């Protein structure tokens, strides 16, 4: 059975028009025999609650600077609202799911991440260790894991906010997934002329990062793709949620959709 990690971005999940179609595609993939693990972000939802609490949102190189108060908000939003709402909608579609974080079962452990230029990002981490037993048990029992991008610190046991794309890469590597799919609010990776790049290699991603063509949230996404390739993930797709059949096209019919990434 083919195992796929699907990462649903917070901007996608905040769009009420897109969510029902995504849930239905996930249902159809499971019916077709796909073994799925979901990873979700929640950046827009975190930003909304921070605004209501009058806490400033700050970013550096596409990553949210996360002091303790921001980390606590992220934990409430991701492990609470976003994950539980997803489980509810999946249940309504006939899918048994359970929401968890990387801390549950010590499934994914992190270390503090320091930006390339030395900037202190606070409680932002990177996945450094995994234990797939809980996820394997859930899949064996027919339960769809829905994982928030939070992980326990390996040394201090604090919760760390993990960039959603990097969390998805860590989950894909940790549970030996064959395929990783990023469902985004854009159709894929764009070149300097804003044209879709259909096929992208490891060297191509490195060039986009070095040249600055990849900017904002695309930078951690491409870094996550490189990490996923390094961990043995064989196929990566970056697709747009606006195409109501994008997941089915990427995973079932294998039609050209979005950007396909390979290690060659």
PDB file of N, CA and C in Angstrom, residues 185-254:
ATOM      1  N   UNK A 185      -1.844  27.551  -1.658  1.00  0.00           N
ATOM      2  CA  UNK A 185      -2.726  28.531  -2.287  1.00  0.00           C
ATOM      3  C   UNK A 185      -2.154  29.047  -3.598  1.00  0.00           C
ATOM      4  N   UNK A 186      -1.047  28.464  -4.042  1.00  0.00           N
ATOM      5  CA  UNK A 186      -0.497  28.755  -5.371  1.00  0.00           C
ATOM      6  C   UNK A 186      -0.417  27.440  -6.135  1.00  0.00           C
ATOM      7  N   UNK A 187      -0.261  27.531  -7.440  1.00  0.00           N
ATOM      8  CA  UNK A 187      -0.323  26.325  -8.259  1.00  0.00           C
ATOM      9  C   UNK A 187       0.937  25.494  -8.286  1.00  0.00           C
ATOM     10  N   UNK A 188       1.999  25.991  -7.665  1.00  0.00           N
ATOM     11  CA  UNK A 188       3.271  25.293  -7.675  1.00  0.00           C
ATOM     12  C   UNK A 188       4.401  26.285  -7.503  1.00  0.00           C
ATOM     13  N   UNK A 189       5.589  25.898  -7.929  1.00  0.00           N
ATOM     14  CA  UNK A 189       6.759  26.773  -7.828  1.00  0.00           C
ATOM     15  C   UNK A 189       6.854  27.615  -9.095  1.00  0.00           C
ATOM     16  N   UNK A 190       7.102  28.912  -8.938  1.00  0.00           N
ATOM     17  CA  UNK A 190       7.178  29.828 -10.070  1.00  0.00           C
ATOM     18  C   UNK A 190       8.621  30.253 -10.325  1.00  0.00           C
ATOM     19  N   UNK A 191       8.932  30.529 -11.609  1.00  0.00           N
ATOM     20  CA  UNK A 191      10.251  31.053 -11.943  1.00  0.00           C
ATOM     21  C   UNK A 191      10.251  32.573 -11.808  1.00  0.00           C
ATOM     22  N   UNK A 192      11.342  33.222 -12.220  1.00  0.00           N
ATOM     23  CA  UNK A 192      11.455  34.674 -12.060  1.00  0.00           C
ATOM     24  C   UNK A 192      10.416  35.440 -12.866  1.00  0.00           C
ATOM     25  N   UNK A 193       9.868  34.807 -13.905  1.00  0.00           N
ATOM     26  CA  UNK A 193       8.821  35.436 -14.700  1.00  0.00           C
ATOM     27  C   UNK A 193       7.421  35.074 -14.251  1.00  0.00           C
ATOM     28  N   UNK A 194       7.306  34.454 -13.083  1.00  0.00           N
ATOM     29  CA  UNK A 194       6.025  34.030 -12.511  1.00  0.00           C
ATOM     30  C   UNK A 194       5.346  32.942 -13.344  1.00  0.00           C
ATOM     31  N   UNK A 195       6.155  32.142 -14.037  1.00  0.00           N
ATOM     32  CA  UNK A 195       5.640  31.010 -14.796  1.00  0.00           C
ATOM     33  C   UNK A 195       5.832  29.733 -13.985  1.00  0.00           C
ATOM     34  N   UNK A 196       4.858  28.829 -14.097  1.00  0.00           N
ATOM     35  CA  UNK A 196       4.914  27.578 -13.347  1.00  0.00           C
ATOM     36  C   UNK A 196       6.091  26.727 -13.800  1.00  0.00           C
ATOM     37  N   UNK A 197       6.855  26.230 -12.837  1.00  0.00           N
ATOM     38  CA  UNK A 197       7.919  25.261 -13.110  1.00  0.00           C
ATOM     39  C   UNK A 197       7.314  23.868 -12.944  1.00  0.00           C
ATOM     40  N   UNK A 198       7.220  23.121 -14.033  1.00  0.00           N
ATOM     41  CA  UNK A 198       6.543  21.822 -14.011  1.00  0.00           C
ATOM     42  C   UNK A 198       7.421  20.747 -13.383  1.00  0.00           C
ATOM     43  N   UNK A 199       8.714  20.739 -13.716  1.00  0.00           N
ATOM     44  CA  UNK A 199       9.661  19.758 -13.185  1.00  0.00           C
ATOM     45  C   UNK A 199      10.801  20.505 -12.501  1.00  0.00           C
ATOM     46  N   UNK A 200      11.187  20.044 -11.326  1.00  0.00           N
ATOM     47  CA  UNK A 200      12.233  20.726 -10.570  1.00  0.00           C
ATOM     48  C   UNK A 200      13.142  19.689  -9.921  1.00  0.00           C
ATOM     49  N   UNK A 201      14.444  19.897 -10.031  1.00  0.00           N
ATOM     50  CA  UNK A 201      15.418  18.981  -9.447  1.00  0.00           C
ATOM     51  C   UNK A 201      16.030  19.589  -8.188  1.00  0.00           C
ATOM     52  N   UNK A 202      16.851  18.802  -7.524  1.00  0.00           N
ATOM     53  CA  UNK A 202      17.562  19.284  -6.342  1.00  0.00           C
ATOM     54  C   UNK A 202      18.407  20.520  -6.690  1.00  0.00           C
ATOM     55  N   UNK A 203      19.141  20.450  -7.802  1.00  0.00           N
ATOM     56  CA  UNK A 203      19.971  21.585  -8.200  1.00  0.00           C
ATOM     57  C   UNK A 203      19.112  22.802  -8.528  1.00  0.00           C
ATOM     58  N   UNK A 204      17.970  22.562  -9.156  1.00  0.00           N
ATOM     59  CA  UNK A 204      17.080  23.667  -9.488  1.00  0.00           C
ATOM     60  C   UNK A 204      16.560  24.373  -8.251  1.00  0.00           C
ATOM     61  N   UNK A 205      16.221  23.609  -7.218  1.00  0.00           N
ATOM     62  CA  UNK A 205      15.763  24.219  -5.973  1.00  0.00           C
ATOM     63  C   UNK A 205      16.874  25.034  -5.322  1.00  0.00           C
ATOM     64  N   UNK A 206      18.084  24.494  -5.342  1.00  0.00           N
ATOM     65  CA  UNK A 206      19.220  25.214  -4.759  1.00  0.00           C
ATOM     66  C   UNK A 206      19.459  26.526  -5.495  1.00  0.00           C
ATOM     67  N   UNK A 207      19.298  26.511  -6.816  1.00  0.00           N
ATOM     68  CA  UNK A 207      19.472  27.731  -7.607  1.00  0.00           C
ATOM     69  C   UNK A 207      18.406  28.768  -7.263  1.00  0.00           C
ATOM     70  N   UNK A 208      17.157  28.333  -7.111  1.00  0.00           N
ATOM     71  CA  UNK A 208      16.072  29.259  -6.767  1.00  0.00           C
ATOM     72  C   UNK A 208      16.309  29.893  -5.401  1.00  0.00           C
ATOM     73  N   UNK A 209      16.833  29.117  -4.472  1.00  0.00           N
ATOM     74  CA  UNK A 209      17.124  29.642  -3.137  1.00  0.00           C
ATOM     75  C   UNK A 209      18.304  30.613  -3.176  1.00  0.00           C
ATOM     76  N   UNK A 210      19.363  30.235  -3.883  1.00  0.00           N
ATOM     77  CA  UNK A 210      20.568  31.066  -3.922  1.00  0.00           C
ATOM     78  C   UNK A 210      20.334  32.382  -4.651  1.00  0.00           C
ATOM     79  N   UNK A 211      19.511  32.353  -5.696  1.00  0.00           N
ATOM     80  CA  UNK A 211      19.266  33.551  -6.502  1.00  0.00           C
ATOM     81  C   UNK A 211      18.262  34.503  -5.873  1.00  0.00           C
ATOM     82  N   UNK A 212      17.497  34.011  -4.895  1.00  0.00           N
ATOM     83  CA  UNK A 212      16.464  34.835  -4.287  1.00  0.00           C
ATOM     84  C   UNK A 212      15.151  34.810  -5.031  1.00  0.00           C
ATOM     85  N   UNK A 213      15.076  34.050  -6.136  1.00  0.00           N
ATOM     86  CA  UNK A 213      13.801  33.928  -6.853  1.00  0.00           C
ATOM     87  C   UNK A 213      12.753  33.309  -5.936  1.00  0.00           C
ATOM     88  N   UNK A 214      13.169  32.312  -5.172  1.00  0.00           N
ATOM     89  CA  UNK A 214      12.277  31.750  -4.148  1.00  0.00           C
ATOM     90  C   UNK A 214      12.295  32.691  -2.951  1.00  0.00           C
ATOM     91  N   UNK A 215      11.142  33.283  -2.660  1.00  0.00           N
ATOM     92  CA  UNK A 215      11.065  34.287  -1.595  1.00  0.00           C
ATOM     93  C   UNK A 215       9.936  33.949  -0.633  1.00  0.00           C
ATOM     94  N   UNK A 216       9.957  34.591   0.532  1.00  0.00           N
ATOM     95  CA  UNK A 216       8.885  34.426   1.511  1.00  0.00           C
ATOM     96  C   UNK A 216       8.721  32.984   1.924  1.00  0.00           C
ATOM     97  N   UNK A 217       7.462  32.524   1.960  1.00  0.00           N
ATOM     98  CA  UNK A 217       7.169  31.177   2.413  1.00  0.00           C
ATOM     99  C   UNK A 217       7.659  30.081   1.492  1.00  0.00           C
ATOM    100  N   UNK A 218       8.010  30.438   0.239  1.00  0.00           N
ATOM    101  CA  UNK A 218       8.528  29.416  -0.670  1.00  0.00           C
ATOM    102  C   UNK A 218       9.929  28.966  -0.269  1.00  0.00           C
ATOM    103  N   UNK A 219      10.670  29.796   0.447  1.00  0.00           N
ATOM    104  CA  UNK A 219      12.028  29.418   0.844  1.00  0.00           C
ATOM    105  C   UNK A 219      12.029  28.231   1.817  1.00  0.00           C
ATOM    106  N   UNK A 220      11.295  28.301   2.932  1.00  0.00           N
ATOM    107  CA  UNK A 220      11.257  27.110   3.794  1.00  0.00           C
ATOM    108  C   UNK A 220      10.611  25.910   3.119  1.00  0.00           C
ATOM    109  N   UNK A 221       9.702  26.158   2.157  1.00  0.00           N
ATOM    110  CA  UNK A 221       9.080  25.027   1.465  1.00  0.00           C
ATOM    111  C   UNK A 221      10.117  24.268   0.634  1.00  0.00           C
ATOM    112  N   UNK A 222      10.951  24.999  -0.098  1.00  0.00           N
ATOM    113  CA  UNK A 222      11.969  24.332  -0.906  1.00  0.00           C
ATOM    114  C   UNK A 222      13.032  23.679  -0.026  1.00  0.00           C
ATOM    115  N   UNK A 223      13.377  24.326   1.077  1.00  0.00           N
ATOM    116  CA  UNK A 223      14.321  23.689   2.003  1.00  0.00           C
ATOM    117  C   UNK A 223      13.730  22.380   2.534  1.00  0.00           C
ATOM    118  N   UNK A 224      12.423  22.398   2.807  1.00  0.00           N
ATOM    119  CA  UNK A 224      11.754  21.188   3.292  1.00  0.00           C
ATOM    120  C   UNK A 224      11.785  20.093   2.235  1.00  0.00           C
ATOM    121  N   UNK A 225      11.625  20.470   0.978  1.00  0.00           N
ATOM    122  CA  UNK A 225      11.698  19.479  -0.095  1.00  0.00           C
ATOM    123  C   UNK A 225      13.083  18.847  -0.154  1.00  0.00           C
ATOM    124  N   UNK A 226      14.123  19.648   0.010  1.00  0.00           N
ATOM    125  CA  UNK A 226      15.485  19.110   0.031  1.00  0.00           C
ATOM    126  C   UNK A 226      15.666  18.143   1.200  1.00  0.00           C
ATOM    127  N   UNK A 227      15.128  18.502   2.366  1.00  0.00           N
ATOM    128  CA  UNK A 227      15.218  17.625   3.534  1.00  0.00           C
ATOM    129  C   UNK A 227      14.472  16.317   3.290  1.00  0.00           C
ATOM    130  N   UNK A 228      13.305  16.405   2.643  1.00  0.00           N
ATOM    131  CA  UNK A 228      12.526  15.200   2.369  1.00  0.00           C
ATOM    132  C   UNK A 228      13.277  14.272   1.422  1.00  0.00           C
ATOM    133  N   UNK A 229      13.885  14.830   0.390  1.00  0.00           N
ATOM    134  CA  UNK A 229      14.677  14.007  -0.527  1.00  0.00           C
ATOM    135  C   UNK A 229      15.826  13.333   0.216  1.00  0.00           C
ATOM    136  N   UNK A 230      16.475  14.079   1.104  1.00  0.00           N
ATOM    137  CA  UNK A 230      17.593  13.522   1.872  1.00  0.00           C
ATOM    138  C   UNK A 230      17.151  12.371   2.775  1.00  0.00           C
ATOM    139  N   UNK A 231      15.888  12.412   3.219  1.00  0.00           N
ATOM    140  CA  UNK A 231      15.388  11.375   4.130  1.00  0.00           C
ATOM    141  C   UNK A 231      14.794  10.179   3.395  1.00  0.00           C
ATOM    142  N   UNK A 232      14.845  10.195   2.064  1.00  0.00           N
ATOM    143  CA  UNK A 232      14.417   9.029   1.307  1.00  0.00           C
ATOM    144  C   UNK A 232      13.054   9.113   0.659  1.00  0.00           C
ATOM    145  N   UNK A 233      12.377  10.246   0.762  1.00  0.00           N
ATOM    146  CA  UNK A 233      11.083  10.403   0.091  1.00  0.00           C
ATOM    147  C   UNK A 233      11.329  10.429  -1.415  1.00  0.00           C
ATOM    148  N   UNK A 234      10.612   9.585  -2.148  1.00  0.00           N
ATOM    149  CA  UNK A 234      10.905   9.425  -3.565  1.00  0.00           C
ATOM    150  C   UNK A 234      10.243  10.413  -4.487  1.00  0.00           C
ATOM    151  N   UNK A 235       9.055  10.897  -4.119  1.00  0.00           N
ATOM    152  CA  UNK A 235       8.291  11.772  -4.998  1.00  0.00           C
ATOM    153  C   UNK A 235       7.682  12.911  -4.198  1.00  0.00           C
ATOM    154  N   UNK A 236       7.833  14.130  -4.703  1.00  0.00           N
ATOM    155  CA  UNK A 236       7.279  15.311  -4.040  1.00  0.00           C
ATOM    156  C   UNK A 236       6.488  16.113  -5.062  1.00  0.00           C
ATOM    157  N   UNK A 237       5.306  16.566  -4.665  1.00  0.00           N
ATOM    158  CA  UNK A 237       4.490  17.426  -5.527  1.00  0.00           C
ATOM    159  C   UNK A 237       4.076  18.662  -4.742  1.00  0.00           C
ATOM    160  N   UNK A 238       4.112  19.808  -5.406  1.00  0.00           N
ATOM    161  CA  UNK A 238       3.565  21.051  -4.859  1.00  0.00           C
ATOM    162  C   UNK A 238       2.423  21.445  -5.773  1.00  0.00           C
ATOM    163  N   UNK A 239       1.198  21.416  -5.237  1.00  0.00           N
ATOM    164  CA  UNK A 239       0.012  21.619  -6.068  1.00  0.00           C
ATOM    165  C   UNK A 239      -0.881  22.697  -5.468  1.00  0.00           C
ATOM    166  N   UNK A 240      -1.771  23.227  -6.295  1.00  0.00           N
ATOM    167  CA  UNK A 240      -2.695  24.257  -5.846  1.00  0.00           C
ATOM    168  C   UNK A 240      -4.022  23.673  -5.406  1.00  0.00           C
ATOM    169  N   UNK A 241      -4.590  24.254  -4.368  1.00  0.00           N
ATOM    170  CA  UNK A 241      -5.878  23.778  -3.865  1.00  0.00           C
ATOM    171  C   UNK A 241      -7.039  24.253  -4.720  1.00  0.00           C
ATOM    172  N   UNK A 242      -6.825  25.287  -5.527  1.00  0.00           N
ATOM    173  CA  UNK A 242      -7.922  25.844  -6.316  1.00  0.00           C
ATOM    174  C   UNK A 242      -8.427  24.858  -7.363  1.00  0.00           C
ATOM    175  N   UNK A 243      -7.552  23.976  -7.836  1.00  0.00           N
ATOM    176  CA  UNK A 243      -7.960  22.901  -8.743  1.00  0.00           C
ATOM    177  C   UNK A 243      -8.684  21.856  -7.907  1.00  0.00           C
ATOM    178  N   UNK A 244      -9.969  21.705  -8.143  1.00  0.00           N
ATOM    179  CA  UNK A 244     -10.786  20.858  -7.259  1.00  0.00           C
ATOM    180  C   UNK A 244     -10.438  19.378  -7.356  1.00  0.00           C
ATOM    181  N   UNK A 245      -9.593  18.985  -8.305  1.00  0.00           N
ATOM    182  CA  UNK A 245      -9.175  17.584  -8.436  1.00  0.00           C
ATOM    183  C   UNK A 245      -7.659  17.430  -8.326  1.00  0.00           C
ATOM    184  N   UNK A 246      -6.982  18.425  -7.770  1.00  0.00           N
ATOM    185  CA  UNK A 246      -5.520  18.408  -7.808  1.00  0.00           C
ATOM    186  C   UNK A 246      -4.920  17.210  -7.074  1.00  0.00           C
ATOM    187  N   UNK A 247      -5.460  16.863  -5.913  1.00  0.00           N
ATOM    188  CA  UNK A 247      -4.937  15.709  -5.175  1.00  0.00           C
ATOM    189  C   UNK A 247      -5.169  14.409  -5.941  1.00  0.00           C
ATOM    190  N   UNK A 248      -6.351  14.261  -6.503  1.00  0.00           N
ATOM    191  CA  UNK A 248      -6.654  13.052  -7.266  1.00  0.00           C
ATOM    192  C   UNK A 248      -5.765  12.964  -8.495  1.00  0.00           C
ATOM    193  N   UNK A 249      -5.555  14.087  -9.157  1.00  0.00           N
ATOM    194  CA  UNK A 249      -4.701  14.101 -10.346  1.00  0.00           C
ATOM    195  C   UNK A 249      -3.257  13.758  -9.990  1.00  0.00           C
ATOM    196  N   UNK A 250      -2.794  14.245  -8.858  1.00  0.00           N
ATOM    197  CA  UNK A 250      -1.403  14.004  -8.465  1.00  0.00           C
ATOM    198  C   UNK A 250      -1.166  12.572  -8.009  1.00  0.00           C
ATOM    199  N   UNK A 251      -2.151  11.977  -7.324  1.00  0.00           N
ATOM    200  CA  UNK A 251      -1.915  10.694  -6.654  1.00  0.00           C
ATOM    201  C   UNK A 251      -2.610   9.496  -7.292  1.00  0.00           C
ATOM    202  N   UNK A 252      -3.692   9.725  -8.014  1.00  0.00           N
ATOM    203  CA  UNK A 252      -4.416   8.601  -8.609  1.00  0.00           C
ATOM    204  C   UNK A 252      -4.186   8.493 -10.109  1.00  0.00           C
ATOM    205  N   UNK A 253      -4.502   9.551 -10.830  1.00  0.00           N
ATOM    206  CA  UNK A 253      -4.395   9.486 -12.291  1.00  0.00           C
ATOM    207  C   UNK A 253      -3.003   9.853 -12.788  1.00  0.00           C
ATOM    208  N   UNK A 254      -2.159  10.410 -11.867  1.00  0.00           N
ATOM    209  CA  UNK A 254      -0.780  10.772 -12.212  1.00  0.00           C
ATOM    210  C   UNK A 254      -0.724  11.759 -13.373  1.00  0.00           C
TER     211      UNK A 254
END
